[in-house]
Each structure stands twice: as structure tokens, then as C-alpha cells.
XYZ file of C-alpha atoms in Angstrom:
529
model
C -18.715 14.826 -11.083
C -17.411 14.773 -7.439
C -20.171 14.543 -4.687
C -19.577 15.788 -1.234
C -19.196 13.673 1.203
C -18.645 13.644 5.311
C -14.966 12.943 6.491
C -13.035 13.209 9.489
C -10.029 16.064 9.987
C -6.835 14.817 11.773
C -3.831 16.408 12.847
C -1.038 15.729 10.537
C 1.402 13.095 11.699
C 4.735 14.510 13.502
C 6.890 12.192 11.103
C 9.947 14.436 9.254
C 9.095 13.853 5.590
C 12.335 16.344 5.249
C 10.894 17.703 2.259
C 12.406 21.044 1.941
C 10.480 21.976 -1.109
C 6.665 20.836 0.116
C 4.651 21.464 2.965
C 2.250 19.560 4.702
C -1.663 21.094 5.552
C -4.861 20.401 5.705
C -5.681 23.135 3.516
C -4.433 21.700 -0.218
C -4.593 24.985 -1.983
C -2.818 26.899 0.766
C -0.154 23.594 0.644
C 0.649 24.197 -2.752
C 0.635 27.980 -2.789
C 2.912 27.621 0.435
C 4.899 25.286 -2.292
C 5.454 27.454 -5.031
C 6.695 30.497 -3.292
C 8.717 29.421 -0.335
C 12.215 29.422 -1.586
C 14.249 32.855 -1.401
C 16.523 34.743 -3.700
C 19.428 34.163 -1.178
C 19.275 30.565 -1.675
C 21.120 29.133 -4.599
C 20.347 25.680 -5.982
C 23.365 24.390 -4.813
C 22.600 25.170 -1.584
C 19.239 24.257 -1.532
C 20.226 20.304 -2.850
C 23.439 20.251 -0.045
C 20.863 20.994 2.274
C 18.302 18.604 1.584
C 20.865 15.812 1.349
C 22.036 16.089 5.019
C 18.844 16.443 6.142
C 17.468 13.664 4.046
C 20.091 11.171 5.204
C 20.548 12.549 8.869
C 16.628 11.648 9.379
C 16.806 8.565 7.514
C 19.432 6.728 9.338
C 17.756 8.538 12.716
C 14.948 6.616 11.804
C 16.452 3.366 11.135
C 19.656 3.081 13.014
C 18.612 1.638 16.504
C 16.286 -0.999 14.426
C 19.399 -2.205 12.764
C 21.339 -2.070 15.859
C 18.935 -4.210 17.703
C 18.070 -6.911 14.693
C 20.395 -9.106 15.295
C 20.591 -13.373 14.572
C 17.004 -14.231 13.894
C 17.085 -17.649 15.883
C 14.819 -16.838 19.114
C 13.141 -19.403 21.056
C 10.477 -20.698 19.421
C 7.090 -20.871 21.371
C 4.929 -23.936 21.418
C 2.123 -22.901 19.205
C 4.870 -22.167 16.434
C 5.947 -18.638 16.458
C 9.094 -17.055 17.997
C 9.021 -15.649 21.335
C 10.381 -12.108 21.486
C 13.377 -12.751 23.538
C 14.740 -10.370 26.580
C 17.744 -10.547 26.545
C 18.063 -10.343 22.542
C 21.241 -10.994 20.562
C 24.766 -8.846 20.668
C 24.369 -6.185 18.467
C 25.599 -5.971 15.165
C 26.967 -2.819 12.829
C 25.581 -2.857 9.818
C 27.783 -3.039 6.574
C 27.031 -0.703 3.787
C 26.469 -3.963 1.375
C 22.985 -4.838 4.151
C 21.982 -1.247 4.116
C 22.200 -0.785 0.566
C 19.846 -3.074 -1.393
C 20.492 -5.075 -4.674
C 19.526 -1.555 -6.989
C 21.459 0.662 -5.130
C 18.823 2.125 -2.705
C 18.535 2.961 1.324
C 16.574 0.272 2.459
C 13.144 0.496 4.978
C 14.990 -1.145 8.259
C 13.903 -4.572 9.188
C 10.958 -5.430 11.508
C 12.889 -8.529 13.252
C 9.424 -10.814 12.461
C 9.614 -13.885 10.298
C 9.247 -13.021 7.152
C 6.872 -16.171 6.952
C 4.739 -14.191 9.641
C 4.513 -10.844 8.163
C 2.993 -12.297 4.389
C -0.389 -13.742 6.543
C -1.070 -10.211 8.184
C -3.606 -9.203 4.911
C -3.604 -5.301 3.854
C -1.325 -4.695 7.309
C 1.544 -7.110 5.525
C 4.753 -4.715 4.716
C 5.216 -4.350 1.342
C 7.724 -6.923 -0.686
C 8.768 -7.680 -3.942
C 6.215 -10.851 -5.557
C 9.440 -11.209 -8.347
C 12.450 -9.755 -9.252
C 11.543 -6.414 -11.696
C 11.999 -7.488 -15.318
C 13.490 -4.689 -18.393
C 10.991 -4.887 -20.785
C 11.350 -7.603 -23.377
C 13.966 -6.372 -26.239
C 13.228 -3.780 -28.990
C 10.487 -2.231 -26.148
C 11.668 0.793 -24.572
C 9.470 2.781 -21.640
C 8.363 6.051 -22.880
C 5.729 6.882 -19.560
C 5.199 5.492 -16.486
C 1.803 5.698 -14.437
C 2.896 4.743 -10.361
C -0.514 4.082 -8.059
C 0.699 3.796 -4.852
C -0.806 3.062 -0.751
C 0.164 5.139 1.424
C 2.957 3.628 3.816
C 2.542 1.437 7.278
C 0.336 3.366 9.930
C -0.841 3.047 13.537
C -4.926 1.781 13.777
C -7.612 4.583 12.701
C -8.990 6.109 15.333
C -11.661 3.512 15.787
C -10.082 0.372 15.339
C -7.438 1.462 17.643
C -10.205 1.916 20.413
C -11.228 -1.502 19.484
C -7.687 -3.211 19.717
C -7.513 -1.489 23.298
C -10.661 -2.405 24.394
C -10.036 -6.294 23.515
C -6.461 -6.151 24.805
C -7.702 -4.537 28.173
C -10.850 -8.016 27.793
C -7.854 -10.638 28.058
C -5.942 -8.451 30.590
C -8.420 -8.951 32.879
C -8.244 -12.358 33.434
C -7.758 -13.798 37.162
C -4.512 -15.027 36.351
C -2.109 -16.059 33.367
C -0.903 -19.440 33.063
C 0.746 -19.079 29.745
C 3.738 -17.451 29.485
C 3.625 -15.572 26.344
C 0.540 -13.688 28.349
C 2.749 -12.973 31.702
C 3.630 -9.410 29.106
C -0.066 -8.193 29.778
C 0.344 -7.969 33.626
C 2.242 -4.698 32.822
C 1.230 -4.137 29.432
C -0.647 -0.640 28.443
C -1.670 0.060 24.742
C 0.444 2.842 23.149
C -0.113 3.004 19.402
C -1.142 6.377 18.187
C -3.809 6.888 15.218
C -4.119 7.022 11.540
C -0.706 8.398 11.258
C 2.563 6.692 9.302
C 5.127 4.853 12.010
C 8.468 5.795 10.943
C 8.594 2.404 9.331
C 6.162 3.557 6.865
C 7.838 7.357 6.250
C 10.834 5.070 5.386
C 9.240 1.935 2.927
C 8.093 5.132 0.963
C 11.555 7.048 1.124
C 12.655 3.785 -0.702
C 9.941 3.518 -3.070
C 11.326 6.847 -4.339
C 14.415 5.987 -4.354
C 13.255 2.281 -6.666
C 11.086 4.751 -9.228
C 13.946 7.115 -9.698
C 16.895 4.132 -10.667
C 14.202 2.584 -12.831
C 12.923 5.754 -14.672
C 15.167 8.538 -13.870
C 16.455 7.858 -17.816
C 12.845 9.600 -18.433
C 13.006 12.363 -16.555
C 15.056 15.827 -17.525
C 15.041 19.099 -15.910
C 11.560 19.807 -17.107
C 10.229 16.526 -17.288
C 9.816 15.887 -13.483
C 7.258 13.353 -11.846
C 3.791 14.662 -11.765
C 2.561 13.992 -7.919
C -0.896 13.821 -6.746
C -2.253 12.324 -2.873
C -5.868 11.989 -1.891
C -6.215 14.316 1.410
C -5.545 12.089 4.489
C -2.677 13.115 6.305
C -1.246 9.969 5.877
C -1.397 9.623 2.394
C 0.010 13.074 1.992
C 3.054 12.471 4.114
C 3.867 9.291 1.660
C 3.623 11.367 -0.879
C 6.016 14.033 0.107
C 8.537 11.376 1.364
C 8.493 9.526 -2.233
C 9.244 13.098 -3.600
C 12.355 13.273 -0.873
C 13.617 9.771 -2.086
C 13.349 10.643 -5.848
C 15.245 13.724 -5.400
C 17.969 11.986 -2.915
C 18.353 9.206 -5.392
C 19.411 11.652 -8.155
C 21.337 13.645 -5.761
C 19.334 16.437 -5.858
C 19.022 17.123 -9.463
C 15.034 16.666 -9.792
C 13.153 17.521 -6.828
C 9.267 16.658 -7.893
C 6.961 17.910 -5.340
C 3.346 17.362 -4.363
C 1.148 19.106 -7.527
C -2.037 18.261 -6.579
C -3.735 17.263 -2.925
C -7.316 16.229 -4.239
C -9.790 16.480 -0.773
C -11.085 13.584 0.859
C -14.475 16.013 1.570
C -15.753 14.904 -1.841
C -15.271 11.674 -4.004
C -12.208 11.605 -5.722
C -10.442 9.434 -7.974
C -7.970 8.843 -5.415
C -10.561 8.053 -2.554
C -13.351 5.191 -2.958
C -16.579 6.075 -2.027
C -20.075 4.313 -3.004
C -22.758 4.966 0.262
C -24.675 2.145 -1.196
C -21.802 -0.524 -1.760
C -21.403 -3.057 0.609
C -18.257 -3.329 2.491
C -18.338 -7.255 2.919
C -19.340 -7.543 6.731
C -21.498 -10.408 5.979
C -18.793 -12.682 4.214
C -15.988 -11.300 6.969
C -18.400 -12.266 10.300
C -19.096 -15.662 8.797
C -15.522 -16.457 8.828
C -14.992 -14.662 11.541
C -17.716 -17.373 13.085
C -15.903 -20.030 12.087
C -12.180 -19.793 12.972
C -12.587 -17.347 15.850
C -14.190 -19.550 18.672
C -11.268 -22.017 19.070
C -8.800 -19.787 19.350
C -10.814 -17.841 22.205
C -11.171 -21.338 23.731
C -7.338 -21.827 23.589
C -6.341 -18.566 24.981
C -9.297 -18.237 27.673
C -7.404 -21.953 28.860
C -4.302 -19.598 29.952
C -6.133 -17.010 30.701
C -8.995 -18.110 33.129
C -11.639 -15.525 34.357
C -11.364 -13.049 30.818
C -14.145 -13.021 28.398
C -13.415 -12.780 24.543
C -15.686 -12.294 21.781
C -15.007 -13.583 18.233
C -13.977 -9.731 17.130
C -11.978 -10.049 20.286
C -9.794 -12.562 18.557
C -9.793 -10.671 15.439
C -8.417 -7.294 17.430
C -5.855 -9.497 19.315
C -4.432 -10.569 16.355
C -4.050 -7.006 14.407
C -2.361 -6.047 17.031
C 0.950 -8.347 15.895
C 1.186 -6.321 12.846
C 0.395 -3.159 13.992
C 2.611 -3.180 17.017
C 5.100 -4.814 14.801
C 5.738 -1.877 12.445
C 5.079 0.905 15.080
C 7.899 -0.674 17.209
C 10.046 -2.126 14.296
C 10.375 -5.430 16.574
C 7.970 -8.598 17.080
C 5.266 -7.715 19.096
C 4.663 -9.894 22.093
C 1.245 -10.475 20.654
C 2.621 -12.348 17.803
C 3.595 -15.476 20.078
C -0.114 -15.480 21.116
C -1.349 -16.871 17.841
C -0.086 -20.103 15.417
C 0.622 -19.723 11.877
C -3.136 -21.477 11.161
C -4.534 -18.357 13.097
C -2.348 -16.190 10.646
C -3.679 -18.007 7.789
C -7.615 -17.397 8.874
C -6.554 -13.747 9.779
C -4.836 -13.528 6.048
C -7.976 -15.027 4.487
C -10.203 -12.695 6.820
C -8.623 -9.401 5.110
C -8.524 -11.443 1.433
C -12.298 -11.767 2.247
C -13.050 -7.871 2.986
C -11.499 -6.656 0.083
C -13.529 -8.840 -2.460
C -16.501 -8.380 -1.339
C -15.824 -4.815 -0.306
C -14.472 -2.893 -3.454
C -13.519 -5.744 -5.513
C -15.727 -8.456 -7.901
C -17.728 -9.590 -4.912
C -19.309 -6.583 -4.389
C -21.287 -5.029 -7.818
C -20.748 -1.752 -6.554
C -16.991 -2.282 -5.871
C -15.536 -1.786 -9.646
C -17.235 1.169 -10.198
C -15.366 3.241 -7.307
C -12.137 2.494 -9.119
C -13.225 3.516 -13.032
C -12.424 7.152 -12.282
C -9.022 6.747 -12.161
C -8.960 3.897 -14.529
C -10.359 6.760 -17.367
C -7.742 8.921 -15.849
C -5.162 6.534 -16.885
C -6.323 5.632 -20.130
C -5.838 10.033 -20.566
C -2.655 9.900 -19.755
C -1.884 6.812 -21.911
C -3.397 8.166 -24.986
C -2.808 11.992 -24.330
C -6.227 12.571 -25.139
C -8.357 14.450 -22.218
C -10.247 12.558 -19.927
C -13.435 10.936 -20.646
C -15.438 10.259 -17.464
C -18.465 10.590 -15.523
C -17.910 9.395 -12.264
C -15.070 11.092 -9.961
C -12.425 13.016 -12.256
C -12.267 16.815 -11.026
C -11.864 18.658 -14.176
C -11.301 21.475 -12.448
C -7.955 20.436 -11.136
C -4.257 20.518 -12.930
C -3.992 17.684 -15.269
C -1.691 17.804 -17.527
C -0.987 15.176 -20.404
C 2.241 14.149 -21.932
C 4.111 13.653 -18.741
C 6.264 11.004 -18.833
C 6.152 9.807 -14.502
C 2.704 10.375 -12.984
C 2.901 9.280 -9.155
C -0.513 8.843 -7.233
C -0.713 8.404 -3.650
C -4.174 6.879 -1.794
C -5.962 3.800 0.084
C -5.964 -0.304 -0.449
C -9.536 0.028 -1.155
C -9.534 2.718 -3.547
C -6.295 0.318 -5.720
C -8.586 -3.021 -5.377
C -11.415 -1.418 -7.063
C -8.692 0.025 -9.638
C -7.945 -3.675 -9.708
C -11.199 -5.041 -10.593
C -12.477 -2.182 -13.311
C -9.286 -2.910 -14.764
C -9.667 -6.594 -14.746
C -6.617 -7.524 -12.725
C -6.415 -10.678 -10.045
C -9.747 -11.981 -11.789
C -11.110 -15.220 -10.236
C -13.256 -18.056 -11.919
C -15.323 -18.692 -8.355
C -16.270 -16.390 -5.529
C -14.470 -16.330 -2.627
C -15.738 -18.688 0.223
C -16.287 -17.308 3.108
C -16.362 -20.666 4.784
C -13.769 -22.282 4.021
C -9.661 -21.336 3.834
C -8.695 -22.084 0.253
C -5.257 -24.277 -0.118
C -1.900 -22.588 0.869
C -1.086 -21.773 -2.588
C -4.152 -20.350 -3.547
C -3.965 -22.480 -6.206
C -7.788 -23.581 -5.996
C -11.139 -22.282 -7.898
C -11.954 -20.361 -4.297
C -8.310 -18.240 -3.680
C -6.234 -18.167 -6.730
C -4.497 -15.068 -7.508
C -6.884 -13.118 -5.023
C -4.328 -12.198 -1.446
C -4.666 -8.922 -0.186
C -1.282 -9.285 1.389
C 0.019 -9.964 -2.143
C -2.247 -6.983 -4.140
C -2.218 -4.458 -1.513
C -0.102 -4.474 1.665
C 1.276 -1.319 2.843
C 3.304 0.917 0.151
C 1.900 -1.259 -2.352
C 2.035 -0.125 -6.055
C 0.634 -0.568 -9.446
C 2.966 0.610 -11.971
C 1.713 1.201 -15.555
C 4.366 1.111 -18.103
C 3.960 2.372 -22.056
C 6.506 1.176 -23.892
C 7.409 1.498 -27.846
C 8.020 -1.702 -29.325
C 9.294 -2.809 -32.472
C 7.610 -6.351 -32.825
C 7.471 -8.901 -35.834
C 4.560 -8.873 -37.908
C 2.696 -10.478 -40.744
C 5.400 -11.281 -43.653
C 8.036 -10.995 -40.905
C 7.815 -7.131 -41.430
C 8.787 -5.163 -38.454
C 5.751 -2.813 -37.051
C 6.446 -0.156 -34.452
C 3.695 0.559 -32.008
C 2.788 1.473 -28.461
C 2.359 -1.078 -25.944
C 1.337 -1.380 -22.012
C 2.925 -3.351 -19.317
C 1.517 -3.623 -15.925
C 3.570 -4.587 -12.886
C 2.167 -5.035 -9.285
C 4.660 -5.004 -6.552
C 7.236 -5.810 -9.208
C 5.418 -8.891 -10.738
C 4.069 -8.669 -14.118
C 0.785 -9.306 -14.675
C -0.636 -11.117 -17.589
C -3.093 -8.953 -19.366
C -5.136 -11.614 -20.645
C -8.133 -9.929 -21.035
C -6.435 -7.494 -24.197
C -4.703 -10.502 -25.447
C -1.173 -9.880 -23.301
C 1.754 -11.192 -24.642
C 5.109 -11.962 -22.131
C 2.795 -9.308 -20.102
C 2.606 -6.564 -22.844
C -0.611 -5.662 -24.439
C -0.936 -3.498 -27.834
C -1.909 -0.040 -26.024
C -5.023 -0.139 -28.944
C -6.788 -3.359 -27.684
C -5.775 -2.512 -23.687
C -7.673 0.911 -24.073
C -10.542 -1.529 -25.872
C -10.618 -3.857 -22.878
C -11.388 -1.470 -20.831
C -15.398 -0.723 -22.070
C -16.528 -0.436 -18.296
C -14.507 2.201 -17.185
C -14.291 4.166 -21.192
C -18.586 3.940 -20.341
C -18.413 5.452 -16.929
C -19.884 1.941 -15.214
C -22.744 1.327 -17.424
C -24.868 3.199 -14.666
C -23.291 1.871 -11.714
C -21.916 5.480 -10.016
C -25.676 6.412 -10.434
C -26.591 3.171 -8.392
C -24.067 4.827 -5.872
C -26.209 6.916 -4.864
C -29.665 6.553 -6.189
């Protein structure tokens, strides 16, 4: 059952999600009655999907035009320690053709940031989201018959907190006596600026698109009353993702299926959506080792051009959030970035690989367990039998079975303890918090385990069940369900239910998942014991 639990209230972020058919409140039940009863007799379908359309694409291309005006050639001086320096002057700006704007499946693209893309896969959890390979139809004689989406909420500014943190060590090194490097000369006139826990327009947008994606993949499931079942844990944040995936499924079928946010499940109690364990760990000790170790020479190095500031090692770690952050708050390079070389980028990648494995994932034995609600909640939906669980499912809230798109919208932490009750990204060795595994993550100590790769912002798990006629014994032909799980776009391989070209008989997948189907073998009680 859900346990209370203390959480801070924030004003809702003044992004447009240009959602004419859902709200946006702290108070869910009020949201959704506010949902169901806002439209009038005088307006007409037709008018309601014109409308929408304008306003969908006037805000979008509000949002993005100046960042495509000012992106222009991508060679900028490049700064000693390896990374470009923003440049002043910039290049002459370019119009946009409709073949840049529109991507490869026919969909409004998120603008660009104008940072190497090389730069933005080392910033961790704060990476933009990409595409790890191009998505794949299901092998032949499969076809989809539901799809389960699990998505993070979009780019943000800092949480409250951090953000105090990033201004306190950016106002450290601005007090030095004097800069003798020129990529500091900026923080002579610099002054922080980034607001909190809210999406950047940037973010709004990457989830626009994501709607946009799910409808040209799927739409061929939905009908008008088969319509995309949406859910959001409570932060403002993740509710505003929400409501703009809704806006980009309905823009990308012109209008004709407008999902809307169904269910906002609070944040005031644990949730399936929300990870909570008081007695987990949350990987400090594994993150301030390495923290120890690459954190002092780079405070050397930059304390040489800026003599007279002091810098502690979580100094250096605040410094160098501040490239991503900044970065997809201003949809430019921040100046920040040309502070750091791409070997401090690799320690900072390996820093947030680090806190999610030994926060909610298999370094921490209390990290699974915060993601089997949801898991249980999956295998429902899957089966269309109700949900067996006792950790975080509400059974008090709507949740209906034999939908064919689900859409959930919450946090990184919550989707890499999904990840490891599930059984996904499994590694053969702990994670060293010493030492920086090879760049491929190819040894016993990395592998497949890169936060920037499993959860950056607008990440998503997406749970297909297909039908497949497949070749059996005699070379008879045997129809049966199957699963096929894709993380940003890459198939994964399913190993532990036998997986096949990535597709797992949906029998032995619900089989290989005994820790979730047996609520943690006592682990939620451990929670809180």
C-alpha cells in the first residue's frame, strides 16, 4: 500500500504546454475534474482541433525559432583544454529548410542546443535525450498489439537546492583576485539566472516530439475509443511533460485523438511513479570517493587562472553541471563548458553512472525494490489480469486493462530501479568507484551501465507485446504473444527470459520476473522497518 511521505509544493512552471483539453494543478482530482467538463456546447470538434493546431504550432516554432536562427556552422574556435569556445560574434544566420526541421519520421524536431554532440553524451542523467539505434519493425510475422511507454520528464533548470549550490560555487571562483584565463574573463560580469525544478522550453519541446514519435509508430493502434491511457507522478514538471506528449500525439494525427492526462498519482505518498525507500542508500559514499579522486586537479588547474578563489571538490562538481544545465535553459553552449576538458566530462559522466547504481539500481539492495511496483503494474497490463502487488500500486485509482498505449510520466531514479527489478543493463562486477572504466564501457567495471545512455532527459522505456507467428517443433507454425523492450530506441536483449532477436515469449518474461510477481521478497518492508 502507499505510505505517506513529506514532499515539497512548487509553483507550476510558466511553460505553454498548449493543451487545450488538460489543465495543469496541484490539486490532481480538481485537474482532472477541471478536464472532463471544460469544453462547451458552442464548441464543435472541428473547431476545437483548428484551434489547437494553431496554437500548437504557433508556440512550438515560438519556442524554437530564434535557436535555429542563431545555430549556425558548428566550427568555433576551439579552446586549449579541448572544447569550443562560445564565440561572440557567432556565425550569419541561417533559415531553416523544412527537410532540417522535419526529422527522418516525419516529426517537429526539439531545436538544437549548438554543443558538440560529443559534449552533451558525458553530461550523465542531464545528457538530452538521443536515439542509441535506429527503431527497428518488429521481426516479420510479429505484429504490436499494446504498447507500455515509461517516460522522464523533459530537460529542467536545477531543484531548488542544487541550484543554490551551483550559485554558491559559481559566486567561490568569481571571487578570485583576478582571471588570467580567458574562458573565465565571462565571470567578471556573470550573475546566475537559472530558475528551479521547472522544464526549459527545450524540455516542453523534446517531449512535444516524443508525442509526435509514439503517435507515427502506434497511431495504427489507436481508434476513436482506443486513445493513450496517460498517467504523471505529481511534480510539476513531470506533469507538464505529460500534457505536452498529449499535445504532440494529438498534433501528429491532426487532431483526431486528443489523449489527455487520466491520472496525476501524488508525490505526498509512494507511488509507482515516484521512488521512495527512507532506508535505501542514495550512493554518497561511492559518488564522494570519486569525487576525491578526479576533483582536486581540476581545482588545481582552474585556481592557476583564477588566483585568490577557493574551490572545494563539490565545487568542481557544481561548476561542471552548470554546462549542461545552462546549456538547455539557454539552448546555446554555456560559457562554462570551455572551463572543463573532455577527461573532466568523462569523470563527471562516470560521477552520475556512479549515483544511479548505487542509488536505485543493483548497487544498492534497497534500489530494485522501489521500481517492482510498477514492474507488477506492467506485467497487469501485459496479461490483462489485475494487479498483483504489495508495495506501491494505488488500487484505488483508475486502472483500466486492455488498453492498447499506456503512457507514464516520472523521475530517472524511479526508471533505474524499473531497470534493475526488471533485470535490464545487468553488470557481471560492481561499479568502481575508483577508477573510470574504458571509453567503451566495454570492461567488467562499466559495460552496459551509462546513465547518459539509460536515462538522460525525456528518456523512455517502451514495452512492446506483439503476436507472433513463429516456427516450432516439426516446423509447425505456433501463434503466441511475445514482448519486446526498447530503451531510447535500442532493443534490449532479454536474456534473462531467454530473448530471441530481442523478443521474449510473454509466458517465460512474466516468469522472469519472480522479484517483482513476489512483491521484493520482503524488501519494501526493509523500507521502512
Amino acid at each position: 500500500m502507499p505510505l505517506a511521505r513529506s514532499s515539497s509544493k512548487h509553483s507550476l512552471p510558466p511553460l505553454p504546454t498548449v493543451a487545450a483539453h488538460a489543465a495543469t494543478t496541484s490539486d490532481a482530482t480538481h485537474l482532472l475534474d477541471t478536464q472532463r467538463t471544460r469544453r462547451r456546447e458552442w464548441l464543435t470538434p472541428s473547431c476545437i482541433r483548428t484551434t489547437i493546431t494553431l496554437v500548437v504550432f504557433a508556440a512550438y516554432f515560438a519556442w524554437t525559432w530564434s535557436s535555429h536562427l542563431r545555430h549556425g556552422d558548428p566550427d568555433v574556435p576551439q579552446a586549449s583544454w579541448g572544447l569550443p569556445i562560445p564565440s561572440k560574434e557567432g556565425t550569419a544566420p541561417r533559415v531553416p529548410t523544412q527537410a532540417e526541421d522535419v526529422g527522418v519520421e516525419g516529426v517537429l524536431r526539439a531545436p538544437p542546443l549548438g554543443v558538440p554532440k560529443s559534449l552533451q553524451t558525458k553530461w550523465g542523467q542531464y545528457s538530452p535525450w538521443r536515439a542509441l539505434d535506429k527503431y527497428r519493425a518488429p521481426p516479420a510475422g510479429c505484429n504490436i498489439t499494446q504498447v507500455n511507454i515509461l517516460q522522464r520528464h523533459g530537460a529542467r533548470y536545477p531543484n531548488a537546492e542544487d541550484g543554490e549550490n551551483y550559485a554558491q560555487a559559481v559566486a567561490h571562483l568569481a571571487s578570485a583576485d583576478k582571471f588570467r584565463d580567458k574562458r573565465l574573463k565571462f565571470l567578471e560580469e556573470y550573475e546566475y539566472g537559472l530558475g528551479a525544478d521547472d522544464l526549459v522550453p527545450f524540455g516542453a519541446a523534446q517531449t512535444f516530439e516524443s508525442g509526435q514519435v509514439a503517435f507515427k509508430r502506434y497511431g495504427h493502434l489507436v481508434n476513436s475509443t482506443e486513445i493513450p491511457f496517460v498517467r504523471a507522478a505529481g511534480a510539476p514538471r513531470v506533469i507538464s511533460t505529460a500534457t505536452n506528449w498529449t499535445v504532440g500525439f494529438a498534433a501528429a494525427s491532426h487532431q483526431r485523438y486528443q489523449p489527455y492526462l487520466n491520472v496525476i498519482i501524488s508525490e505526498e505518498y509512494n507511488n509507482t511513479l515516484n521512488n521512495d525507500c527512507p532506508n535505501a542508500g542514495n550512493g554518497t559514499r561511492e559518488t564522494n570517493i570519486w569525487l576525491s579522486n578526479f576533483a582536486p586537479p581540476i581545482a588545481k588547474r582552474l585556481l592557476k587562472g583564477a588566483p585568490g578563489a577557493e574551490l572545494s571538490n563539490m565545487d568542481i562538481f557544481n561548476l561542471l553541471a552548470m554546462c549542461p544545465f545552462e546549456s538547455v535553459a539557454t539552448e546555446t553552449m554555456s560559457p562554462f563548458c570551455a572551463m572543463f576538458t573532455e577527461d573532466d566530462f568523462r569523470a563527471f559522466e562516470y560521477h552520475g553512472d556512479l549515483e544511479k547504481y548505487y542509488k536505485t539500481g543493483y548497487g544498492e539492495k534497497l534500489g530494485p525494490i522501489q521500481g517492482v511496483g510498477y514492474v507488477n503494474e506492467l506485467l497487469a497490463r501485459l496479461t490483462g489480469r489485475p494487479v498483483e502487488d504489495r508495495t506501491t500500486h494505488n488500487g484505488s485509482l483508475e486502472f483500466p486493462l486492455g488498453r492498447v498505449v499506456y503512457a507514464d510520466f516520472t523521475h530517472e531514479n524511479l526508471m533505474v530501479a524499473v531497470y534493475a527489478a526488471m533485470g535490464l543493463f545487468d553488470v557481471s562486477a560492481p561499479l568502481d568507484p575508483r577508477r573510470l572504466p574504458s571509453d567503451d564501457h566495454s570492461d567488467a567495471s562499466g559495460q552496459r551501465w551509462v546513465a547518459s545512455r539509460m536515462v538522460p532527459f525525456s528518456s523512455r522505456m517502451v514495452t512492446e507485446r506483439l503476436m507472433c507467428s513463429r516456427e516450432g517443433e516439426g516446423g509447425a507454425y505456433k501463434e503466441a504473444p511475445y514482448v519486446r523492450i526498447l530503451v531510447n530506441d535500442e532493443v534490449q536483449p532479454l536474456e534473462f527470459c531467454g530473448g530471441e532477436e530481442g523478443l521474449c515469449e510473454l509466458e517465460k518474461f512474466v516468469e522472469s520476473q519472480e522479484y517483482a510477481r513476489k512483491s521484493g521478497n520482503g524488501d519494501f518492508e526493509l523500507c521502512y522497518g
